[in-house]
Every structure is written in C-alpha cells, then in structure tokens.
C-alpha cells in the first residue's frame, strides 16, 4: 500500500511562513510528479505547485511566495510558504503521480493538513 503523509500545517499570522512536508511510503517503483493542492471552505480543490524532474509549476496566486522542492532519495516533497495571506487559508493536500509495485500508474493523495493564516 502506498501512503502519503503530510506534516507542517498550523496557525500563522499574515506575513508569516510555514513549511509543509509530505513523505510517500510503500511499494513504489517510481514517482513521476509530486505536488500540492489546497481546498478552502466552499471552494473547489486547486493546484498550488507541482515538481517533476527539475521543473516546477506554480499557481499565479502563489508565485514568488511559495517554493516547492523535493528530496528524491526520501520520496519527500516540501512546500515553503512565505508572506502568507489570509486567502492562503485552506486544507493543503499532497499529491503524487506514481507507479506502485504490481499495479498501474495512478494518483495518490495525502490526508490533508490545515493551514490557517489569521491575526
């Protein structure tokens, strides 16, 4: 079984920083893309950032403030969030598009971690 486990969410004041981590574990052959999505109350889940190979992609709303990185040997992806705004408040989900042992490629999700930006 493949699992994605997130950590690092919490409450932060506007202008503050948080770092999210997500570790993938289990019988994994290869991970192609890792990324972060978020869902605010009453809104649809939206892409925040993805990383594949040496390429990164960001939503316009987080460009210049968030940085995605990956530790390939640890199957871990990070999201450094700086200059946080109240509108960044959401549940953040880790996603991995990967090939597990004994099955086809697919998308896997973490359980989500709450990020709240408030004074």
Short mmCIF file of N, CA, C and O in Angstrom, two decimals:
data_model
loop_
_atom_site.label_atom_id
_atom_site.label_comp_id
_atom_site.label_asym_id
_atom_site.label_seq_id
_atom_site.Cartn_x
_atom_site.Cartn_y
_atom_site.Cartn_z
N UNK A 1 0.84 -1.19 0.00
CA UNK A 1 0.00 0.00 0.00
C UNK A 1 0.87 1.24 0.00
O UNK A 1 1.85 1.33 0.72
N UNK A 2 0.48 2.19 -0.81
CA UNK A 2 1.19 3.47 -0.88
C UNK A 2 0.51 4.45 0.07
O UNK A 2 -0.72 4.54 0.11
N UNK A 3 1.31 5.18 0.81
CA UNK A 3 0.79 6.21 1.71
C UNK A 3 1.53 7.52 1.51
O UNK A 3 2.75 7.51 1.30
N UNK A 4 0.78 8.61 1.58
CA UNK A 4 1.37 9.94 1.59
C UNK A 4 0.99 10.58 2.92
O UNK A 4 -0.20 10.68 3.23
N UNK A 5 1.98 11.00 3.67
CA UNK A 5 1.75 11.57 4.99
C UNK A 5 2.30 12.99 5.02
O UNK A 5 3.50 13.20 4.82
N UNK A 6 1.40 13.94 5.30
CA UNK A 6 1.77 15.35 5.35
C UNK A 6 2.03 15.79 6.78
O UNK A 6 1.49 15.22 7.73
N UNK A 7 2.80 16.84 6.90
CA UNK A 7 3.02 17.47 8.21
C UNK A 7 3.40 18.93 7.98
O UNK A 7 3.77 19.32 6.87
N UNK A 8 3.27 19.72 9.05
CA UNK A 8 3.76 21.09 8.99
C UNK A 8 2.70 22.17 8.95
O UNK A 8 3.04 23.36 8.96
N UNK A 9 1.44 21.81 8.90
CA UNK A 9 0.40 22.84 8.89
C UNK A 9 0.27 23.49 10.25
O UNK A 9 0.92 23.11 11.22
N UNK A 10 -0.59 24.51 10.32
CA UNK A 10 -0.82 25.18 11.59
C UNK A 10 -1.39 26.56 11.41
O UNK A 10 -1.85 26.93 10.32
N UNK A 11 -1.34 27.33 12.49
CA UNK A 11 -1.84 28.70 12.52
C UNK A 11 -0.66 29.66 12.45
O UNK A 11 0.32 29.51 13.20
N UNK A 12 -0.76 30.63 11.56
CA UNK A 12 0.32 31.60 11.39
C UNK A 12 -0.30 32.97 11.13
O UNK A 12 -1.39 33.06 10.55
N UNK A 13 0.39 34.00 11.53
CA UNK A 13 -0.09 35.36 11.28
C UNK A 13 0.20 35.78 9.84
O UNK A 13 1.13 35.25 9.21
N UNK A 14 -0.58 36.71 9.32
CA UNK A 14 -0.29 37.22 7.97
C UNK A 14 1.15 37.72 7.88
O UNK A 14 1.65 38.36 8.80
N UNK A 15 1.78 37.38 6.76
CA UNK A 15 3.19 37.72 6.57
C UNK A 15 4.15 36.67 7.07
O UNK A 15 5.36 36.75 6.81
N UNK A 16 3.63 35.67 7.78
CA UNK A 16 4.48 34.63 8.33
C UNK A 16 4.80 33.54 7.33
O UNK A 16 4.44 33.62 6.15
N UNK A 17 5.48 32.52 7.84
CA UNK A 17 5.93 31.41 6.99
C UNK A 17 5.59 30.07 7.62
O UNK A 17 5.49 29.95 8.85
N UNK A 18 5.40 29.09 6.76
CA UNK A 18 5.23 27.70 7.16
C UNK A 18 5.91 26.81 6.13
O UNK A 18 6.02 27.20 4.95
N UNK A 19 6.32 25.64 6.58
CA UNK A 19 6.89 24.67 5.66
C UNK A 19 6.13 23.36 5.80
O UNK A 19 6.07 22.78 6.89
N UNK A 20 5.55 22.92 4.69
CA UNK A 20 4.84 21.65 4.66
C UNK A 20 5.76 20.55 4.12
O UNK A 20 6.59 20.81 3.24
N UNK A 21 5.58 19.36 4.64
CA UNK A 21 6.32 18.19 4.17
C UNK A 21 5.35 17.08 3.84
O UNK A 21 4.29 16.97 4.45
N UNK A 22 5.73 16.25 2.88
CA UNK A 22 4.91 15.09 2.51
C UNK A 22 5.84 13.96 2.11
O UNK A 22 6.63 14.10 1.18
N UNK A 23 5.72 12.86 2.82
CA UNK A 23 6.56 11.70 2.55
C UNK A 23 5.71 10.58 1.97
O UNK A 23 4.68 10.21 2.56
N UNK A 24 6.16 10.03 0.86
CA UNK A 24 5.49 8.88 0.24
C UNK A 24 6.20 7.61 0.68
O UNK A 24 7.43 7.55 0.67
N UNK A 25 5.41 6.62 1.06
CA UNK A 25 6.00 5.35 1.50
C UNK A 25 5.20 4.19 0.93
O UNK A 25 4.09 4.35 0.45
N UNK A 26 5.81 3.01 1.01
CA UNK A 26 5.16 1.82 0.48
C UNK A 26 5.93 1.25 -0.69
O UNK A 26 7.08 1.63 -0.94
N UNK A 27 5.29 0.36 -1.41
CA UNK A 27 5.94 -0.33 -2.52
C UNK A 27 5.81 0.52 -3.78
O UNK A 27 4.85 0.40 -4.54
N UNK A 28 6.79 1.36 -4.00
CA UNK A 28 6.77 2.32 -5.09
C UNK A 28 7.90 2.03 -6.06
O UNK A 28 9.05 1.90 -5.64
N UNK A 29 7.56 1.94 -7.33
CA UNK A 29 8.58 1.73 -8.35
C UNK A 29 9.19 3.07 -8.75
O UNK A 29 10.41 3.23 -8.80
N UNK A 30 8.32 4.03 -9.03
CA UNK A 30 8.80 5.33 -9.48
C UNK A 30 7.75 6.39 -9.20
O UNK A 30 6.55 6.14 -9.30
N UNK A 31 8.22 7.58 -8.85
CA UNK A 31 7.34 8.75 -8.67
C UNK A 31 7.62 9.73 -9.79
O UNK A 31 8.76 10.15 -9.97
N UNK A 32 6.58 10.09 -10.52
CA UNK A 32 6.77 10.95 -11.69
C UNK A 32 6.56 12.42 -11.36
O UNK A 32 7.33 13.28 -11.79
N UNK A 33 5.51 12.71 -10.62
CA UNK A 33 5.17 14.09 -10.27
C UNK A 33 4.74 14.12 -8.82
O UNK A 33 4.01 13.23 -8.37
N UNK A 34 5.18 15.13 -8.11
CA UNK A 34 4.64 15.39 -6.76
C UNK A 34 4.17 16.83 -6.72
O UNK A 34 4.71 17.70 -7.42
N UNK A 35 3.15 17.05 -5.93
CA UNK A 35 2.62 18.40 -5.89
C UNK A 35 1.76 18.65 -4.68
O UNK A 35 1.52 17.77 -3.86
N UNK A 36 1.32 19.90 -4.60
CA UNK A 36 0.44 20.36 -3.52
C UNK A 36 -0.80 21.00 -4.11
O UNK A 36 -0.71 21.76 -5.09
N UNK A 37 -1.91 20.68 -3.51
CA UNK A 37 -3.20 21.27 -3.85
C UNK A 37 -3.79 21.81 -2.56
O UNK A 37 -3.35 21.46 -1.46
N UNK A 38 -4.80 22.66 -2.69
CA UNK A 38 -5.46 23.17 -1.49
C UNK A 38 -6.95 23.35 -1.76
O UNK A 38 -7.37 23.53 -2.89
N UNK A 39 -7.70 23.29 -0.66
CA UNK A 39 -9.14 23.47 -0.76
C UNK A 39 -9.60 24.33 0.40
O UNK A 39 -9.46 23.93 1.58
N UNK A 40 -10.13 25.49 0.07
CA UNK A 40 -10.68 26.39 1.07
C UNK A 40 -12.16 26.07 1.26
O UNK A 40 -12.81 25.49 0.37
N UNK A 41 -12.74 26.43 2.40
CA UNK A 41 -14.16 26.15 2.64
C UNK A 41 -15.04 26.72 1.54
O UNK A 41 -14.90 27.89 1.16
N UNK A 42 -15.92 25.87 1.01
CA UNK A 42 -16.85 26.31 -0.02
C UNK A 42 -16.26 26.46 -1.40
O UNK A 42 -16.94 26.91 -2.33
N UNK A 43 -14.99 26.07 -1.56
CA UNK A 43 -14.33 26.21 -2.86
C UNK A 43 -13.85 24.85 -3.35
O UNK A 43 -13.70 23.91 -2.58
N UNK A 44 -13.57 24.80 -4.65
CA UNK A 44 -13.02 23.57 -5.22
C UNK A 44 -11.53 23.45 -4.90
O UNK A 44 -10.84 24.45 -4.67
N UNK A 45 -11.07 22.22 -4.93
CA UNK A 45 -9.65 21.98 -4.74
C UNK A 45 -8.89 22.58 -5.92
O UNK A 45 -9.29 22.43 -7.07
N UNK A 46 -7.78 23.26 -5.62
CA UNK A 46 -7.00 23.91 -6.67
C UNK A 46 -5.52 23.55 -6.55
O UNK A 46 -5.02 23.29 -5.46
N UNK A 47 -4.86 23.57 -7.70
CA UNK A 47 -3.44 23.28 -7.72
C UNK A 47 -2.67 24.45 -7.12
O UNK A 47 -2.98 25.62 -7.38
N UNK A 48 -1.67 24.12 -6.32
CA UNK A 48 -0.78 25.13 -5.75
C UNK A 48 0.57 25.09 -6.46
O UNK A 48 1.05 26.11 -6.96
N UNK A 49 1.19 23.91 -6.50
CA UNK A 49 2.50 23.77 -7.12
C UNK A 49 2.78 22.31 -7.41
O UNK A 49 2.30 21.43 -6.70
N UNK A 50 3.56 22.07 -8.47
CA UNK A 50 4.00 20.71 -8.79
C UNK A 50 5.49 20.73 -9.12
O UNK A 50 6.04 21.77 -9.50
N UNK A 51 6.09 19.55 -8.99
CA UNK A 51 7.51 19.40 -9.34
C UNK A 51 7.70 18.05 -10.00
O UNK A 51 7.23 17.02 -9.52
N UNK A 52 8.40 18.06 -11.13
CA UNK A 52 8.73 16.84 -11.84
C UNK A 52 10.09 17.02 -12.47
O UNK A 52 10.31 18.00 -13.20
N UNK A 53 10.99 16.09 -12.18
CA UNK A 53 12.36 16.29 -12.61
C UNK A 53 12.88 17.59 -12.06
O UNK A 53 12.77 17.85 -10.88
N UNK A 54 13.38 18.43 -12.91
CA UNK A 54 13.87 19.72 -12.47
C UNK A 54 12.90 20.84 -12.72
O UNK A 54 13.22 22.03 -12.53
N UNK A 55 11.68 20.49 -13.11
CA UNK A 55 10.71 21.50 -13.48
C UNK A 55 9.67 21.72 -12.39
O UNK A 55 9.16 20.78 -11.81
N UNK A 56 9.37 22.99 -12.16
CA UNK A 56 8.34 23.35 -11.19
C UNK A 56 7.27 24.20 -11.86
O UNK A 56 7.51 24.85 -12.87
N UNK A 57 6.08 24.13 -11.28
CA UNK A 57 4.94 24.90 -11.79
C UNK A 57 4.17 25.44 -10.59
O UNK A 57 3.96 24.71 -9.61
N UNK A 58 3.77 26.70 -10.67
CA UNK A 58 3.06 27.33 -9.57
C UNK A 58 1.77 27.98 -10.05
O UNK A 58 1.70 28.50 -11.17
N UNK A 59 0.79 27.99 -9.17
CA UNK A 59 -0.39 28.80 -9.41
C UNK A 59 0.03 30.27 -9.35
O UNK A 59 0.92 30.65 -8.59
N UNK A 60 -0.64 31.10 -10.15
CA UNK A 60 -0.29 32.52 -10.18
C UNK A 60 -0.40 33.16 -8.79
O UNK A 60 0.37 34.05 -8.45
N UNK A 61 -1.34 32.68 -8.02
CA UNK A 61 -1.60 33.29 -6.72
C UNK A 61 -0.48 33.08 -5.71
O UNK A 61 -0.43 33.77 -4.70
N UNK A 62 0.41 32.12 -5.97
CA UNK A 62 1.48 31.84 -5.00
C UNK A 62 2.87 32.09 -5.56
O UNK A 62 3.86 31.96 -4.83
N UNK A 63 2.96 32.45 -6.83
CA UNK A 63 4.27 32.69 -7.44
C UNK A 63 5.03 33.77 -6.68
O UNK A 63 4.47 34.81 -6.34
N UNK A 64 6.31 33.51 -6.43
CA UNK A 64 7.14 34.46 -5.71
C UNK A 64 7.03 34.36 -4.20
O UNK A 64 7.83 34.97 -3.48
N UNK A 65 6.05 33.61 -3.71
CA UNK A 65 5.88 33.45 -2.26
C UNK A 65 6.12 32.01 -1.80
O UNK A 65 6.62 31.78 -0.70
N UNK A 66 5.72 31.05 -2.62
CA UNK A 66 5.85 29.64 -2.27
C UNK A 66 6.96 29.00 -3.11
O UNK A 66 7.17 29.36 -4.27
N UNK A 67 7.63 28.02 -2.51
CA UNK A 67 8.66 27.27 -3.21
C UNK A 67 8.47 25.78 -2.96
O UNK A 67 8.41 25.35 -1.80
N UNK A 68 8.37 25.02 -4.05
CA UNK A 68 8.24 23.57 -3.94
C UNK A 68 9.61 22.95 -4.19
O UNK A 68 10.37 23.42 -5.05
N UNK A 69 9.93 21.92 -3.43
CA UNK A 69 11.19 21.21 -3.62
C UNK A 69 10.98 19.74 -3.29
O UNK A 69 9.96 19.37 -2.70
N UNK A 70 11.95 18.94 -3.66
CA UNK A 70 11.78 17.50 -3.49
C UNK A 70 13.10 16.87 -3.08
O UNK A 70 14.15 17.20 -3.62
N UNK A 71 13.02 15.95 -2.13
CA UNK A 71 14.16 15.12 -1.75
C UNK A 71 13.92 13.75 -2.35
O UNK A 71 13.14 12.95 -1.82
N UNK A 72 14.55 13.48 -3.48
CA UNK A 72 14.24 12.28 -4.25
C UNK A 72 14.57 11.00 -3.48
O UNK A 72 13.82 10.02 -3.52
N UNK A 73 15.66 11.01 -2.76
CA UNK A 73 16.07 9.81 -2.03
C UNK A 73 15.09 9.47 -0.91
O UNK A 73 15.00 8.31 -0.49
N UNK A 74 14.35 10.47 -0.44
CA UNK A 74 13.41 10.25 0.66
C UNK A 74 11.97 10.18 0.17
O UNK A 74 11.05 10.07 0.99
N UNK A 75 11.74 10.29 -1.14
CA UNK A 75 10.37 10.34 -1.67
C UNK A 75 9.53 11.40 -0.95
O UNK A 75 8.37 11.16 -0.60
N UNK A 76 10.14 12.53 -0.72
CA UNK A 76 9.50 13.59 0.05
C UNK A 76 9.45 14.88 -0.76
O UNK A 76 10.39 15.21 -1.48
N UNK A 77 8.33 15.57 -0.62
CA UNK A 77 8.16 16.87 -1.25
C UNK A 77 7.87 17.90 -0.17
O UNK A 77 7.23 17.59 0.84
N UNK A 78 8.37 19.11 -0.39
CA UNK A 78 8.21 20.20 0.57
C UNK A 78 7.52 21.38 -0.10
O UNK A 78 7.62 21.57 -1.31
N UNK A 79 6.87 22.18 0.72
CA UNK A 79 6.31 23.44 0.24
C UNK A 79 6.67 24.51 1.26
O UNK A 79 6.12 24.51 2.38
N UNK A 80 7.58 25.38 0.89
CA UNK A 80 7.94 26.51 1.73
C UNK A 80 7.01 27.66 1.38
O UNK A 80 6.97 28.10 0.23
N UNK A 81 6.27 28.12 2.37
CA UNK A 81 5.27 29.16 2.15
C UNK A 81 5.69 30.41 2.93
O UNK A 81 5.76 30.37 4.16
N UNK A 82 5.97 31.47 2.21
CA UNK A 82 6.37 32.74 2.82
C UNK A 82 5.34 33.81 2.51
O UNK A 82 4.51 33.64 1.61
N UNK A 83 5.40 34.89 3.25
CA UNK A 83 4.48 36.02 3.03
C UNK A 83 3.03 35.54 2.95
O UNK A 83 2.28 35.92 2.05
N UNK A 84 2.65 34.72 3.89
CA UNK A 84 1.32 34.13 3.87
C UNK A 84 0.24 35.19 4.04
O UNK A 84 0.40 36.17 4.78
N UNK A 85 -0.87 34.93 3.36
CA UNK A 85 -2.02 35.84 3.38
C UNK A 85 -3.24 35.08 3.91
O UNK A 85 -3.31 33.86 3.81
N UNK A 86 -4.21 35.80 4.43
CA UNK A 86 -5.43 35.12 4.90
C UNK A 86 -6.08 34.26 3.82
O UNK A 86 -6.64 33.20 4.12
N UNK A 87 -5.98 34.68 2.57
CA UNK A 87 -6.58 33.90 1.49
C UNK A 87 -5.84 32.60 1.19
O UNK A 87 -6.29 31.79 0.37
N UNK A 88 -4.70 32.38 1.83
CA UNK A 88 -4.00 31.10 1.71
C UNK A 88 -4.57 30.05 2.66
O UNK A 88 -4.17 28.89 2.62
N UNK A 89 -5.48 30.47 3.52
CA UNK A 89 -6.10 29.54 4.46
C UNK A 89 -6.85 28.45 3.72
O UNK A 89 -7.70 28.73 2.87
N UNK A 90 -6.51 27.21 4.01
CA UNK A 90 -7.12 26.07 3.32
C UNK A 90 -6.56 24.78 3.92
O UNK A 90 -5.61 24.81 4.71
N UNK A 91 -7.16 23.68 3.51
CA UNK A 91 -6.56 22.37 3.76
C UNK A 91 -5.64 22.08 2.57
O UNK A 91 -6.08 22.15 1.42
N UNK A 92 -4.39 21.78 2.87
CA UNK A 92 -3.40 21.51 1.84
C UNK A 92 -3.21 20.01 1.70
O UNK A 92 -2.98 19.30 2.68
N UNK A 93 -3.28 19.54 0.46
CA UNK A 93 -3.17 18.11 0.17
C UNK A 93 -1.93 17.85 -0.69
O UNK A 93 -1.68 18.55 -1.67
N UNK A 94 -1.23 16.82 -0.33
CA UNK A 94 -0.10 16.35 -1.12
C UNK A 94 -0.61 15.36 -2.17
O UNK A 94 -1.53 14.57 -1.89
N UNK A 95 -0.03 15.42 -3.33
CA UNK A 95 -0.40 14.51 -4.42
C UNK A 95 0.86 13.94 -5.05
O UNK A 95 1.88 14.63 -5.18
N UNK A 96 0.78 12.67 -5.43
CA UNK A 96 1.88 12.05 -6.16
C UNK A 96 1.32 11.21 -7.30
O UNK A 96 0.38 10.43 -7.09
N UNK A 97 1.87 11.39 -8.47
CA UNK A 97 1.53 10.53 -9.61
C UNK A 97 2.67 9.53 -9.72
O UNK A 97 3.82 9.92 -10.01
N UNK A 98 2.36 8.27 -9.45
CA UNK A 98 3.44 7.32 -9.30
C UNK A 98 3.05 5.94 -9.82
O UNK A 98 1.88 5.67 -10.13
N UNK A 99 4.08 5.08 -9.91
CA UNK A 99 3.89 3.70 -10.32
C UNK A 99 4.18 2.81 -9.11
O UNK A 99 5.34 2.71 -8.68
N UNK A 100 3.14 2.17 -8.57
CA UNK A 100 3.38 1.26 -7.44
C UNK A 100 3.74 -0.13 -7.93
O UNK A 100 3.53 -0.46 -9.11
N UNK A 101 4.29 -0.94 -7.07
CA UNK A 101 4.59 -2.33 -7.41
C UNK A 101 3.29 -3.08 -7.65
O UNK A 101 2.35 -2.99 -6.86
N UNK A 102 3.22 -3.78 -8.77
CA UNK A 102 2.09 -4.65 -9.03
C UNK A 102 0.82 -3.97 -9.52
O UNK A 102 -0.25 -4.59 -9.53
N UNK A 103 0.92 -2.71 -9.92
CA UNK A 103 -0.27 -2.01 -10.39
C UNK A 103 0.14 -0.96 -11.41
O UNK A 103 1.32 -0.77 -11.69
N UNK A 104 -0.86 -0.31 -11.98
CA UNK A 104 -0.57 0.73 -12.96
C UNK A 104 -0.36 2.08 -12.33
O UNK A 104 -0.60 2.28 -11.13
N UNK A 105 0.06 3.03 -13.15
CA UNK A 105 0.30 4.39 -12.66
C UNK A 105 -1.00 5.00 -12.18
O UNK A 105 -2.08 4.73 -12.72
N UNK A 106 -0.89 5.84 -11.16
CA UNK A 106 -2.09 6.48 -10.65
C UNK A 106 -1.75 7.63 -9.73
O UNK A 106 -0.59 7.87 -9.41
N UNK A 107 -2.79 8.34 -9.33
CA UNK A 107 -2.66 9.47 -8.42
C UNK A 107 -2.98 9.04 -7.00
O UNK A 107 -3.98 8.35 -6.75
N UNK A 108 -2.15 9.49 -6.08
CA UNK A 108 -2.33 9.20 -4.66
C UNK A 108 -2.35 10.52 -3.90
O UNK A 108 -1.66 11.48 -4.27
N UNK A 109 -3.14 10.53 -2.82
CA UNK A 109 -3.34 11.76 -2.06
C UNK A 109 -3.03 11.53 -0.58
O UNK A 109 -3.28 10.45 -0.03
N UNK A 110 -2.55 12.60 0.04
CA UNK A 110 -2.41 12.59 1.48
C UNK A 110 -3.74 12.92 2.15
O UNK A 110 -4.73 13.20 1.48
N UNK A 111 -3.73 12.91 3.48
CA UNK A 111 -4.95 13.13 4.23
C UNK A 111 -5.28 14.61 4.38
O UNK A 111 -6.41 14.95 4.77
N UNK A 112 -4.34 15.47 4.09
CA UNK A 112 -4.56 16.91 4.19
C UNK A 112 -4.05 17.47 5.50
O UNK A 112 -4.08 16.80 6.54
N UNK A 113 -3.57 18.71 5.43
CA UNK A 113 -3.12 19.41 6.63
C UNK A 113 -3.65 20.84 6.58
O UNK A 113 -3.60 21.50 5.54
N UNK A 114 -4.18 21.29 7.71
CA UNK A 114 -4.82 22.60 7.76
C UNK A 114 -3.79 23.70 7.89
O UNK A 114 -2.89 23.63 8.75
N UNK A 115 -3.93 24.71 7.06
CA UNK A 115 -3.14 25.94 7.17
C UNK A 115 -4.10 27.09 7.39
O UNK A 115 -5.01 27.31 6.58
N UNK A 116 -3.92 27.80 8.48
CA UNK A 116 -4.77 28.94 8.80
C UNK A 116 -3.90 30.18 8.97
O UNK A 116 -2.96 30.17 9.77
N UNK A 117 -4.23 31.20 8.20
CA UNK A 117 -3.49 32.46 8.26
C UNK A 117 -4.43 33.51 8.85
O UNK A 117 -5.40 33.93 8.21
N UNK A 118 -4.14 33.92 10.06
CA UNK A 118 -5.03 34.83 10.75
C UNK A 118 -4.28 35.56 11.85
O UNK A 118 -3.37 35.01 12.46
N UNK A 119 -4.71 36.79 12.11
CA UNK A 119 -4.12 37.55 13.21
C UNK A 119 -4.97 37.39 14.47
O UNK A 119 -4.63 37.94 15.52
#
